[in-house]
Coordinates of C-alpha atoms in Angstrom, one line a residue:
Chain A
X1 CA -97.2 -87.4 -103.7
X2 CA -99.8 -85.5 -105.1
X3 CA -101.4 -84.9 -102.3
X4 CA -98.2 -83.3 -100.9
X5 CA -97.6 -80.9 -103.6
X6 CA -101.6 -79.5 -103.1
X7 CA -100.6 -79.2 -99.7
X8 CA -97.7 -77.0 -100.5
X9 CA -99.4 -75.1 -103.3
X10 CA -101.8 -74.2 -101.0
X11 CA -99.9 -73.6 -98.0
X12 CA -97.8 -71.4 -100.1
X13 CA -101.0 -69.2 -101.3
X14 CA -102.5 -69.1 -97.4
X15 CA -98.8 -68.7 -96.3
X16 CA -98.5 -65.5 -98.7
X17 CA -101.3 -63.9 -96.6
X18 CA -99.5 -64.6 -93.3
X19 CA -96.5 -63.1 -95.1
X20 CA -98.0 -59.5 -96.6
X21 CA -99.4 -59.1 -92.7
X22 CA -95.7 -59.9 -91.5
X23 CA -94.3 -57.2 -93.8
X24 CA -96.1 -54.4 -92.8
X25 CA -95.8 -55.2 -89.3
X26 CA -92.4 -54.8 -90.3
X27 CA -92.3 -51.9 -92.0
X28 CA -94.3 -50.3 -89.5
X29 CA -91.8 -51.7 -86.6
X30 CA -88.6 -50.8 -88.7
X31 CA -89.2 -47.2 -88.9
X32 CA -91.2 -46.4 -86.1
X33 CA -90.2 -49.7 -83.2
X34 CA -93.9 -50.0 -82.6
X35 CA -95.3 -53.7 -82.8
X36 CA -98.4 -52.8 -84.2
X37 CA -101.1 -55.5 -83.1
X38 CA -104.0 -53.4 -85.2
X39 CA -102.3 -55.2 -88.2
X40 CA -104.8 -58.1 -88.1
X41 CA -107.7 -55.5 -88.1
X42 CA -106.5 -53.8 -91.5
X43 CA -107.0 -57.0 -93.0
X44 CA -110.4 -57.8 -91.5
X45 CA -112.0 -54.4 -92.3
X46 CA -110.3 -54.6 -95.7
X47 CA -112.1 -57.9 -96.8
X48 CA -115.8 -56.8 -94.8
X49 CA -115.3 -53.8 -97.3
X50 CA -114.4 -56.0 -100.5
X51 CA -117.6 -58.0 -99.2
X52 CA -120.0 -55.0 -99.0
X53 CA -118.8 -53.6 -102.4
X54 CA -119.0 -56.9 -104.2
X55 CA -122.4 -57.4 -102.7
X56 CA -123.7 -53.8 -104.2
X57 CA -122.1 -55.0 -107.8
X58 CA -118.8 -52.8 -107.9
X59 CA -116.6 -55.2 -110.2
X60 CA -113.8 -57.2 -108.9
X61 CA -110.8 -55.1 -108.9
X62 CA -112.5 -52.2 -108.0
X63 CA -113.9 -53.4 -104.8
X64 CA -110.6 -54.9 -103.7
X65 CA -108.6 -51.8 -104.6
X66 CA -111.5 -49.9 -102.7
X67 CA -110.2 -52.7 -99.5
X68 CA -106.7 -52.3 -99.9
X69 CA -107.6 -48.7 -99.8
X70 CA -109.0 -48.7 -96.6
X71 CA -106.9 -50.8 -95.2
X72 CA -104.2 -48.3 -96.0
X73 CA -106.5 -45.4 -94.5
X74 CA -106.7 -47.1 -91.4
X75 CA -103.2 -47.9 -91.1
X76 CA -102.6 -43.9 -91.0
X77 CA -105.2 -43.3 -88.6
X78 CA -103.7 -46.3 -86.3
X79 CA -100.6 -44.4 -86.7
X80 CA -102.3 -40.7 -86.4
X81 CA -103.4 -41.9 -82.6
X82 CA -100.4 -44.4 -82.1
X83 CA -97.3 -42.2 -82.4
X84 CA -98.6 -39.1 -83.7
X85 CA -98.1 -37.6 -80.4
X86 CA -94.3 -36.3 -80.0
X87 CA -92.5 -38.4 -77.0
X88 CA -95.2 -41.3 -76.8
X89 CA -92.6 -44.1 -76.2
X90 CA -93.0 -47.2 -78.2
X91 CA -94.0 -49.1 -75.6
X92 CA -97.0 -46.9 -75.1
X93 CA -97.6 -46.9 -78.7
X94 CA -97.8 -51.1 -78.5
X95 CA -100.3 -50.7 -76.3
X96 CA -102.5 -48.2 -78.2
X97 CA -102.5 -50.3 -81.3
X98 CA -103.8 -53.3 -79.1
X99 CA -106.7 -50.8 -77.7
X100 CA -107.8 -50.0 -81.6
X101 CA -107.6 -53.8 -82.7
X102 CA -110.0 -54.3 -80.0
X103 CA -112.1 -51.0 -81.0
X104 CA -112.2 -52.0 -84.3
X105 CA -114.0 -55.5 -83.0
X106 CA -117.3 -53.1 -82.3
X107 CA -116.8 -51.0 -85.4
X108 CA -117.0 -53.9 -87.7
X109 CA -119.8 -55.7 -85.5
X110 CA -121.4 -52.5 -86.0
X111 CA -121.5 -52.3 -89.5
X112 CA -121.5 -55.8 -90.9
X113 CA -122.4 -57.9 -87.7
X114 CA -120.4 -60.9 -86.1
X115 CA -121.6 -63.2 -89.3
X116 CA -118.6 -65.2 -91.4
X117 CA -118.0 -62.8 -94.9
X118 CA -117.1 -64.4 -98.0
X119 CA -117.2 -63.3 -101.6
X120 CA -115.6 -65.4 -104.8
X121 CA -112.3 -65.2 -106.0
X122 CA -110.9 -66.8 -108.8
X123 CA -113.3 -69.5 -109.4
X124 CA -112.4 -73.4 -110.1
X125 CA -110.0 -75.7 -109.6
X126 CA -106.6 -75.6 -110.9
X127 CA -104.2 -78.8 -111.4
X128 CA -100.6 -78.2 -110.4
X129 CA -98.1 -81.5 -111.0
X130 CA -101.4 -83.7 -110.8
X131 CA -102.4 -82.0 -107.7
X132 CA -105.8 -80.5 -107.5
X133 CA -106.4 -77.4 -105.7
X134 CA -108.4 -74.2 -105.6
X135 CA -107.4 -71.6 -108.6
X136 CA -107.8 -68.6 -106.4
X137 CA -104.3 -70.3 -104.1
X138 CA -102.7 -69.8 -107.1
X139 CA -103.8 -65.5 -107.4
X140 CA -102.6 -65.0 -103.9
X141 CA -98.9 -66.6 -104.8
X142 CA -98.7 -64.7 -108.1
X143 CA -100.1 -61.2 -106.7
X144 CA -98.1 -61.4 -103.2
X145 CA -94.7 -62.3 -105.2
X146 CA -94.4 -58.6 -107.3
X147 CA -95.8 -57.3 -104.2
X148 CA -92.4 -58.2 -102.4
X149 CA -90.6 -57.3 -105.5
X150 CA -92.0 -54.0 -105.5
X151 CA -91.6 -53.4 -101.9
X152 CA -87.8 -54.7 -102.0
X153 CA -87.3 -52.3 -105.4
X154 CA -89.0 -49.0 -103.6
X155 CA -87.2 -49.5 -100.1
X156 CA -83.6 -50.0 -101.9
X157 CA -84.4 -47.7 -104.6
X158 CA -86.1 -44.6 -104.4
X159 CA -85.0 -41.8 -102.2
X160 CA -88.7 -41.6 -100.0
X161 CA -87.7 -45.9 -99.5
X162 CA -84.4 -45.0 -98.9
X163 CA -85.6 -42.6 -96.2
X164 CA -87.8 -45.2 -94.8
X165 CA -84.9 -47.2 -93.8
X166 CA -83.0 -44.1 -92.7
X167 CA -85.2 -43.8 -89.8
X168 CA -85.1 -47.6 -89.2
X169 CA -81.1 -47.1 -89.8
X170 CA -80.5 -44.2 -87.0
X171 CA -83.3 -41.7 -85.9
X172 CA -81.1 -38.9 -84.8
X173 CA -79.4 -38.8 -87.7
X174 CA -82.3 -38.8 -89.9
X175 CA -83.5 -36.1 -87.7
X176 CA -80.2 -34.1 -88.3
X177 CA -80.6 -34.6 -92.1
X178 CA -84.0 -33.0 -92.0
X179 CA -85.8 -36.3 -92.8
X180 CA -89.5 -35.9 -91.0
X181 CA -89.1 -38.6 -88.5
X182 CA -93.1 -38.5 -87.4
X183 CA -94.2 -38.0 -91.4
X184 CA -91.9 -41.2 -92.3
X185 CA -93.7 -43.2 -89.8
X186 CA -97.1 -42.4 -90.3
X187 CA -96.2 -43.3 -94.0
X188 CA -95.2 -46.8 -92.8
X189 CA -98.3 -47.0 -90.9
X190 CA -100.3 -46.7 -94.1
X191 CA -98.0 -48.7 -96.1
X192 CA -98.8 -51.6 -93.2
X193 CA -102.2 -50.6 -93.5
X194 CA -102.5 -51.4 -97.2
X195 CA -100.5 -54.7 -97.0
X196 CA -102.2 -55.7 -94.2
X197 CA -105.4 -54.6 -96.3
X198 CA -104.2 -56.8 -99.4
X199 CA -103.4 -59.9 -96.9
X200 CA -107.5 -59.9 -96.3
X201 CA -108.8 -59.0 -99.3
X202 CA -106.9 -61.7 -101.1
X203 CA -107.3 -64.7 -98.5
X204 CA -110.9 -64.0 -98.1
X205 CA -112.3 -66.0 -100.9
X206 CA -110.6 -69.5 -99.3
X207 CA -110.7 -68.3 -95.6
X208 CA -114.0 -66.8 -94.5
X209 CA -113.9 -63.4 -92.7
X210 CA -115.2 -62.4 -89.1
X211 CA -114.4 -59.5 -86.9
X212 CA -111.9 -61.9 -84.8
X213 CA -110.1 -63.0 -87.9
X214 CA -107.2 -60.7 -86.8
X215 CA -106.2 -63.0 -84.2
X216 CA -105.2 -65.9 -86.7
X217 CA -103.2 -63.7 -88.8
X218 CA -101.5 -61.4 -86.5
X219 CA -100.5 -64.3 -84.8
X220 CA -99.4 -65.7 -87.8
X221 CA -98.1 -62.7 -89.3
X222 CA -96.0 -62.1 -86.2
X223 CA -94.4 -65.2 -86.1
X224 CA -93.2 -64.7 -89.2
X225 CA -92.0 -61.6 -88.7
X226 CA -90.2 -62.2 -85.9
X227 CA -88.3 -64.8 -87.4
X228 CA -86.0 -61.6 -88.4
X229 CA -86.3 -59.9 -85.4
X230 CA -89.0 -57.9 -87.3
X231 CA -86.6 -55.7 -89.3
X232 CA -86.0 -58.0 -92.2
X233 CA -88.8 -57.8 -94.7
X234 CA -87.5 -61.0 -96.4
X235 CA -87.3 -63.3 -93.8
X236 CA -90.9 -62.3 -93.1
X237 CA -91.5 -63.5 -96.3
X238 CA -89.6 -66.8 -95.9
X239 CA -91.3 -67.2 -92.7
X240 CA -94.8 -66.4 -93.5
X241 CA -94.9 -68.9 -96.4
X242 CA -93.0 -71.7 -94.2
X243 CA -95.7 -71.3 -91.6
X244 CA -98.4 -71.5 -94.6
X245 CA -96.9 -74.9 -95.8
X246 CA -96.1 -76.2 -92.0
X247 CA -99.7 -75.3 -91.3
X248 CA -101.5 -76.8 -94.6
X249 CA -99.1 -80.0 -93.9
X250 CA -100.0 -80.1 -90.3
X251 CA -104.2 -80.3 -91.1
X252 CA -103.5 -82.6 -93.8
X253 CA -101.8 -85.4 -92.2
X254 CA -102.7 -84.4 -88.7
X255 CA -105.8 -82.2 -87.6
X256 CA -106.9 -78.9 -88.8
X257 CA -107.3 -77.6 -84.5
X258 CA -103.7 -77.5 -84.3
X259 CA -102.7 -74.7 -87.0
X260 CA -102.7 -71.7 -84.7
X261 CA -100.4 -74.0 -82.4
X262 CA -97.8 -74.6 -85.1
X263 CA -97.3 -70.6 -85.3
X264 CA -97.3 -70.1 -81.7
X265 CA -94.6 -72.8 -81.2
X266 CA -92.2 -71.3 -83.8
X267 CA -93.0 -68.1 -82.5
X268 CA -91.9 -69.3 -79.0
X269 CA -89.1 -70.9 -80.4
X270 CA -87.6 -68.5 -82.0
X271 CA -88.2 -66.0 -79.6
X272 CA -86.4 -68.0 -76.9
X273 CA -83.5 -68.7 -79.0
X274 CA -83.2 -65.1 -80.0
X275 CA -82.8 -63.7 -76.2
X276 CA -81.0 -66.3 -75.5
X277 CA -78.1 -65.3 -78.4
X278 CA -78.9 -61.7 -78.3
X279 CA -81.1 -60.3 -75.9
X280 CA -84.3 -59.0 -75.9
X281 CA -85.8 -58.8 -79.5
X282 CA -86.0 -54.9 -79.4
X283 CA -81.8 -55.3 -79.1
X284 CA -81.4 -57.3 -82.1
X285 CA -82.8 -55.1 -83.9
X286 CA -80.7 -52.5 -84.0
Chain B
X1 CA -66.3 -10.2 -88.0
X2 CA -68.0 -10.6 -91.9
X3 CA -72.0 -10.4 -92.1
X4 CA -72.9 -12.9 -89.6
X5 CA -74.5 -16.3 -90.9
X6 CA -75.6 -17.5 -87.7
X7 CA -76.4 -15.6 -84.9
X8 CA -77.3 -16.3 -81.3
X9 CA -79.1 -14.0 -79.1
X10 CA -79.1 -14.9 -75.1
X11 CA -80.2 -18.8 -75.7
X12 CA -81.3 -20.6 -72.9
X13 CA -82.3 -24.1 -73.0
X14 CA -83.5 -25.8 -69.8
X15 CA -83.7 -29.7 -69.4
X16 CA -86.3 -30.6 -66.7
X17 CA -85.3 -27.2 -64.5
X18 CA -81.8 -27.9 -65.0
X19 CA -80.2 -24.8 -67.0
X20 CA -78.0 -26.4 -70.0
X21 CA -77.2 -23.3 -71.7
X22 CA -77.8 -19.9 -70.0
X23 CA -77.9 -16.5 -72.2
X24 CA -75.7 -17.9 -74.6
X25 CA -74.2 -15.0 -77.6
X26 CA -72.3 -16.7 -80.6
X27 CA -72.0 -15.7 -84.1
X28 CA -70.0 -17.0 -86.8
X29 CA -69.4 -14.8 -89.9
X30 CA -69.6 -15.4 -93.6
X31 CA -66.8 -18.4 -94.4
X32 CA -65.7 -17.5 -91.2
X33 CA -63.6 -20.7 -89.1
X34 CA -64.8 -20.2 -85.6
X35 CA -64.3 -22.6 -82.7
X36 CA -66.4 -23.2 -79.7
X37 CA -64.4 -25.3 -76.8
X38 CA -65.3 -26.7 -73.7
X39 CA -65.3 -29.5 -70.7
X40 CA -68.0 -32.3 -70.6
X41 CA -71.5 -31.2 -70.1
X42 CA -70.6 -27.6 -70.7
X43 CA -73.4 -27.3 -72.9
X44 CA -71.9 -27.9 -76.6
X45 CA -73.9 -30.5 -77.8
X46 CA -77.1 -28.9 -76.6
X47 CA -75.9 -25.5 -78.0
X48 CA -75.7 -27.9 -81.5
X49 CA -78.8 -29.3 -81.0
X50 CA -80.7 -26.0 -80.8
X51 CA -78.9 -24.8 -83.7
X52 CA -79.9 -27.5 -85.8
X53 CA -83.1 -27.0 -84.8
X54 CA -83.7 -30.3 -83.2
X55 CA -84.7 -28.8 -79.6
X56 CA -86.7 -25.6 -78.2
X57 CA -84.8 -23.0 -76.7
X58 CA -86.8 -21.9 -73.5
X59 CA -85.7 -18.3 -74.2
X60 CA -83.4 -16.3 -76.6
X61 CA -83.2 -16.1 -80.6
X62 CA -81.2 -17.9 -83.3
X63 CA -80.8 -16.4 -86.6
X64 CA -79.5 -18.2 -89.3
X65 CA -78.7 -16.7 -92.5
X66 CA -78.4 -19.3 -95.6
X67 CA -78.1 -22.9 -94.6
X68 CA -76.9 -24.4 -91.6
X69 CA -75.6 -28.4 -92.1
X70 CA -74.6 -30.8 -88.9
X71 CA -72.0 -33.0 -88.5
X72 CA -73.2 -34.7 -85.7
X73 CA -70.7 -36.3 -82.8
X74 CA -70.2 -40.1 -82.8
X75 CA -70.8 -39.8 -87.4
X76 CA -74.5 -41.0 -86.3
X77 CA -73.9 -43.4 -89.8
X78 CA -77.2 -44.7 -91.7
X79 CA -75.1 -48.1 -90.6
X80 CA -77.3 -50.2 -93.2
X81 CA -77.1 -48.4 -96.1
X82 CA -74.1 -47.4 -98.2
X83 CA -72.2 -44.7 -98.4
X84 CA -73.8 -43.4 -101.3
X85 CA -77.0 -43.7 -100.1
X86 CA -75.9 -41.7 -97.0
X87 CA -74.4 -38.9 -98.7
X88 CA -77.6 -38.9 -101.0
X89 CA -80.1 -38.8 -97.8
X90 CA -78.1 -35.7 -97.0
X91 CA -80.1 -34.1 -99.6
X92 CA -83.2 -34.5 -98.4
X93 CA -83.5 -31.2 -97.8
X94 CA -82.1 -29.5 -100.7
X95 CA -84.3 -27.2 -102.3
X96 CA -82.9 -28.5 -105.7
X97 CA -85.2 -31.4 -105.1
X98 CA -84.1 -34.7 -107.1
X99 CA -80.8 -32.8 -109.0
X100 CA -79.5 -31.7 -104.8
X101 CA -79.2 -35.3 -104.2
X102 CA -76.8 -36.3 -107.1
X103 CA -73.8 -37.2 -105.0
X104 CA -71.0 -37.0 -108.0
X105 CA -69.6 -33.5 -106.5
X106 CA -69.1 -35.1 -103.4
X107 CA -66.9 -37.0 -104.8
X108 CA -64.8 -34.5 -106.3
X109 CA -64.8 -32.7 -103.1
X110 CA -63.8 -35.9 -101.1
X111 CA -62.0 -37.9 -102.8
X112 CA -61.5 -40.6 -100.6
X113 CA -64.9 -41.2 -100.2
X114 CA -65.3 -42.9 -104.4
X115 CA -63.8 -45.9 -103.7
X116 CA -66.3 -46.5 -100.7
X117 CA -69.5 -45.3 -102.1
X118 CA -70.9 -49.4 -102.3
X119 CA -69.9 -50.1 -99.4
X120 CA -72.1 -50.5 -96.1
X121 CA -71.3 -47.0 -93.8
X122 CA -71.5 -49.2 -90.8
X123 CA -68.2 -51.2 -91.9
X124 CA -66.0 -48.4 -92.4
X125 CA -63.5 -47.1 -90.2
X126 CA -64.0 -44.3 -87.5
X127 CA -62.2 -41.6 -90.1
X128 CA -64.1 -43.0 -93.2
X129 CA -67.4 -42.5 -91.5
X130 CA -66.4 -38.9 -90.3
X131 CA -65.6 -38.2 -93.8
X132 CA -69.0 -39.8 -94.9
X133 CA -70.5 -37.6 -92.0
X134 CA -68.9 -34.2 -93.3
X135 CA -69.9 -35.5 -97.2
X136 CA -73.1 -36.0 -96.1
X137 CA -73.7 -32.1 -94.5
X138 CA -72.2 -30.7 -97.6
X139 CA -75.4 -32.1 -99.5
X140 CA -77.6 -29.9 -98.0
X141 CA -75.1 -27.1 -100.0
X142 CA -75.2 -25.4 -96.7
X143 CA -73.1 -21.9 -95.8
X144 CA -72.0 -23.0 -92.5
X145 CA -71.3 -26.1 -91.2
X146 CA -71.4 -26.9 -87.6
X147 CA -69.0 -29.7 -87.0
X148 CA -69.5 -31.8 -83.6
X149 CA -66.4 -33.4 -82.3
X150 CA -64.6 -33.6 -85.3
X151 CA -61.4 -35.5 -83.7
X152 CA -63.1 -37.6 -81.0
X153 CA -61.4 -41.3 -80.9
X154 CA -59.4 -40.6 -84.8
X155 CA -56.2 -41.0 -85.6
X156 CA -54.0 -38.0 -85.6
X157 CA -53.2 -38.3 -89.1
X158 CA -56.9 -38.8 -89.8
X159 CA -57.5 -35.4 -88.4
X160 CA -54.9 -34.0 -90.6
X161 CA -56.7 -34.9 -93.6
X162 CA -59.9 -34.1 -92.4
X163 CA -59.2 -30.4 -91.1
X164 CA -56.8 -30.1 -94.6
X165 CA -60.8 -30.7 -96.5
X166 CA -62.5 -28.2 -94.4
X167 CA -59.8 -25.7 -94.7
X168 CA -60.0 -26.1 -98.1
X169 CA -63.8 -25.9 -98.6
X170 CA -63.5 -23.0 -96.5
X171 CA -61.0 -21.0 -98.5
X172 CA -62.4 -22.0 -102.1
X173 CA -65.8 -22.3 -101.7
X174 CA -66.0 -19.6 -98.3
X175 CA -67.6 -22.1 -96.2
X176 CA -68.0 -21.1 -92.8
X177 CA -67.6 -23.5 -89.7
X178 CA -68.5 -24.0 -86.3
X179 CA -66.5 -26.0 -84.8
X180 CA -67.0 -27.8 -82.0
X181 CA -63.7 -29.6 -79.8
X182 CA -62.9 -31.0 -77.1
X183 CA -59.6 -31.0 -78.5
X184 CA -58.8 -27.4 -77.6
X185 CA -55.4 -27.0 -79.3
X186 CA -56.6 -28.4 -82.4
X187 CA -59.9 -25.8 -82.6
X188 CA -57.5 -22.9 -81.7
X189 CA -55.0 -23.7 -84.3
X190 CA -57.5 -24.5 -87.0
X191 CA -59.9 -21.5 -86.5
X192 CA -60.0 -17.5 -86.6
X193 CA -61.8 -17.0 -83.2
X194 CA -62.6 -18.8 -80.7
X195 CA -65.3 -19.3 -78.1
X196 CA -65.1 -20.7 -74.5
X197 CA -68.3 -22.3 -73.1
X198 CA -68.3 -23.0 -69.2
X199 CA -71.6 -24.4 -67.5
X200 CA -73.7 -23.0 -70.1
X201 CA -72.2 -19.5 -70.4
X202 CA -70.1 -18.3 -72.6
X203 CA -67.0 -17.8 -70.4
X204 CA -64.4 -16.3 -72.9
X205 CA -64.3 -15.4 -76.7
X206 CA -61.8 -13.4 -78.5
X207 CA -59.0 -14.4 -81.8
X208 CA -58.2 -17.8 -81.6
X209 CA -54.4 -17.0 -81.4
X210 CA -55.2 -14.5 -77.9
X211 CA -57.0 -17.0 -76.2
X212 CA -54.0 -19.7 -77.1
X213 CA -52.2 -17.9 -75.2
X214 CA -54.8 -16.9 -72.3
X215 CA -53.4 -18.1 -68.9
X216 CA -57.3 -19.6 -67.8
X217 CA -57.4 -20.9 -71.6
X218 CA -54.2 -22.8 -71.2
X219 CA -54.5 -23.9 -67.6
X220 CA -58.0 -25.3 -68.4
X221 CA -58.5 -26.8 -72.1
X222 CA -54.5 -27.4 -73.4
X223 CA -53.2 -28.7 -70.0
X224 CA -50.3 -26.6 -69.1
X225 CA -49.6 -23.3 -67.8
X226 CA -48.0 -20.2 -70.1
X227 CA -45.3 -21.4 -70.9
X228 CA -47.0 -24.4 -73.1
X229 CA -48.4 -21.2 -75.1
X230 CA -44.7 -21.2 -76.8
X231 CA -45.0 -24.9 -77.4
X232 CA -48.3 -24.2 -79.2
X233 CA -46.9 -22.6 -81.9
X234 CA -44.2 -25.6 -82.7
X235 CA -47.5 -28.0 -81.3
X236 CA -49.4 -26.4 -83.0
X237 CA -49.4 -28.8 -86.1
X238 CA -52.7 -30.7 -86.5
X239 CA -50.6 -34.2 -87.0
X240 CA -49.6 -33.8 -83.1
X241 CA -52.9 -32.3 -81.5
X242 CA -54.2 -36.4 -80.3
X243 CA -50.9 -37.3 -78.9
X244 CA -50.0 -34.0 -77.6
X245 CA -53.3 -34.0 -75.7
X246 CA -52.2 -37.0 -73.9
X247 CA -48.6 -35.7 -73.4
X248 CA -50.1 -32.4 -72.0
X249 CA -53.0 -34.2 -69.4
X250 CA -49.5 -35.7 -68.0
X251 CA -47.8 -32.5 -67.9
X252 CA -50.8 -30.7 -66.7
X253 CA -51.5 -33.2 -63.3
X254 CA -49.1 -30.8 -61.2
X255 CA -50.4 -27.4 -62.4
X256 CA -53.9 -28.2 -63.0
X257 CA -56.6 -29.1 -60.5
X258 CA -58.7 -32.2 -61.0
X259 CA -61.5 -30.6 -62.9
X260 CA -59.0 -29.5 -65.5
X261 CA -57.3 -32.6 -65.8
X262 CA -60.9 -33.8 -67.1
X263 CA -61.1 -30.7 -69.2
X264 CA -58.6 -31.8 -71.4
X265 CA -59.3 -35.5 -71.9

């Protein structure tokens, strides 16, 4: 019994990871309808920056701020190249994302080599109901819940969120109200880019870091987002922690090769089921 | 014609060699009510897309004086978000900045539009959300506003109160409109002058009530030859213009030719 409630605990904190990638895919996707598979590298050259500041002695806080900030910076580049030319068709844009995730590979090998990256989070072991787990499971879970929070309270709340969902609402008619269409999505690009950014930096300290990390957790992240045709932010939530739990439950009772395979069979699932009710996912979510 | 809020010089706008509009001259004066009619793929919704700045014109100028809002054809909702939040988004623009986008004149304008403002804009009905649509151009405070379609698939009574709010914006606060029909007899009754777009040209212009009564005008856009000009006047009453549309494509198959049948539907 213990042992189950570790497994969710933890699932739950590695699950929160899959989730913040899910949500900026989809707040990337809602505004601009590019799938952006970069996401996974935002969080890989988030945490090998943490790493490298940690390692010269910039205090914690600092040197994650410093990753989500990059993470963020890259995002807006991604989108910069992706859509930042008038007409390129989302399709197109896809498939410029998936060239940069792969240029980013070399840029990282460049700078901090193929070597697994690690730094220390929140040190010890924490007991939750008799189960004992790593204390840093527990930071991810309580920084990833405001982070939602926050994201749900801006996008329903302030008129630049509201705008956000404008352009994820109708195009043209954000275009007739004057609302900058190419500037909103750029925005969401770095907005992905610095949750994508805080996904790494906080599962880092329990999940090493290489340059092909990305693949795990936009995988992941993806099917999680899909789960609401990639347009509903809390879903991707739901979804990403689900997969976290189904994963952590899987490798405990099971065997730890068959994670990625959980997340590619929902994905599958739910993917089928979904064109099968509604057509293709880029229909459901309008 | 007043000091001229917008003003087109010899527009031309091209789509992939194919000429849309062709030398196209149009002004609308201050709080002026002017109508621009025309068939299908005459050119009016590219002439309101170049106007609201959302496309290049290949050649030509357009001058706007003040502030130029859109009502766009189809509404064009924020479907997802409420009414409120549409109206407020309307604002984006507003050089007010944060104080533009308080909606409570709205409100007072419209009425009808305070018992909706929770509600999701993609759940109301085709009149609600062209009253949402016209709420949400006002935002932008503009000086003209250029109204797509306003009747298009609304109730006749809908229209009524709809063309009843812009007359009245346009008399107490001397807001001018462009507006753009299909339904011919409605845009001719409602407005001072009148212009009549054919394959990207402007064919005719002139006072509203002379064209009314133009043979070509009548034979073409309100489906019946001269002697329909007398039934204008008694037709003439907003309430009418849907179902007299209809009546009139009927009456119009013997005297009009096949192209002007389609004209008027």
């Amino acid at each position: 019994m213990s042992d189950l409630l570790g497994y969710i605990v933890t699932g739950l904190g590695i699950g929160a990871g899959f989730a913040l990638v899910a949500s900026g895919l989809v707040a990337i996707y809602r505004v601009t309808r590019v799938v952006n598979f970069a996401q996974g590298a935002f969080a890989v050259l988030a945490a090998m920056l943490t790493a490298s500041l940690l390692g010269s002695g910039v205090p914690h806080g600092v040197a994650e701020l410093g990753g989500v900030a990059l993470g963020a910076i890259t995002g807006l580049l991604v989108g910069v190249v992706a859509i930042g030319r008038p007409g390129t068709s989302p399709g197109t844009s896809l498939i410029v994302t998936l060239g940069l995730g792969v240029l980013a590979y070399a840029i990282e090998i460049l700078i901090w080599g193929d070597q697994p990256r690690s730094y220390p989070g929140v040190p010890g072991v924490a007991e939750v109901g008799g189960a004992r787990l790593q204390a840093h499971y527990l930071l991810i879970v309580a920084v990833t819940g405001p982070v939602f929070a926050v994201m749900a309270w801006f996008f329903a709340r302030t008129d630049l969120g509201k705008a956000l969902s404008a352009c994820a609402s109708n195009r043209y008619a954000a275009q007739v109200v004057g609302i900058d269409v190419r500037r909103m999505g750029l925005l969401a690009f770095a907005i992905g880019g610095a949750l994508g950014g805080l996904a790494g930096v906080l599962t880092t300290p329990v999940q090493q870091v290489t340059f092909d990390s990305d693949v795990a957790l936009i995988v992941n992240g993806f099917a999680a987002a899909v789960l609401g045709g990639l347009t509903r932010p809390g879903v991707a939530l739901a979804g990403g922690l689900l997969l976290g739990v189904a994963q952590t439950l899987v490798a405990g009772y099971g065997g730890g090769a068959y994670q990625v395979e959980v997340a590619l069979v929902l994905m599958l699932t739910v993917m089928i089921v979904q064109a099968a009710r509604t057509g293709p996912v880029a229909e459901t979510a309008r | 014609m007043s000091r001229p809020v917008v003003e087109v010089t010899g527009l031309t706008v091209r789509y992939a060699g194919a000429t849309a509009l062709d030398g196209v001259d149009l002004a609308v004066g201050e709080g002026e009510l002017v109508a621009l009619i025309g068939a299908n793929g005459a050119g009016k919704s590219t002439l309101v897309k170049a106007l609201s700045g959302l496309l290049r014109p290949h050649a030509g100028t357009i001058t706007v004086r003040g502030r130029l809002a859109q009502v766009p054809e189809g509404r064009e909702m924020f479907g997802d978000l409420t009414v409120d939040d549409n109206l407020r988004l309307g604002g984006w623009r507003n050089p007010e900045g944060r104080r533009g986008r308080d909606t409570s004149p709205i409100y007072e304008l419209l009425p009808e539009l305070s018992d909706l403002r929770r509600r999701r804009a993609g759940s109301l009905s085709g009149g609600q959300q062209q009253m949402v649509a016209i709420g949400r151009a006002l935002m932008a405070r503009p000086d003209i506003l250029v109204v797509d379609e306003l009747s298009l698939g609304l109730a006749p009574l809908v229209v009524t109160t709809l063309v009843g709010h812009l007359r009245t914006l346009n008399t107490e606060r001397g807001l001018a409109v462009l507006l753009i029909e299909q339904n011919a007899r409605l845009a001719l009754d409602m407005c001072e002058r009148a212009y009549v777009l054919e394959t990207g040209r402007i064919a005719l212009h002139g006072a509203a009530k002379d064209l009314a009564r133009d043979p070509q005008v009548t034979a073409a856009y309100l489906g019946g030859h001269v002697e329909a000009g007398g039934g204008l006047e008694a037709g003439g009453h907003v309430e009418v213009g849907g179902g007299q549309e209809a009546g009139g494509r009927l009456e119009a198959g013997g005297h009009a030719s096949g192209g002007h049948v389609e004209a008027a539907t």
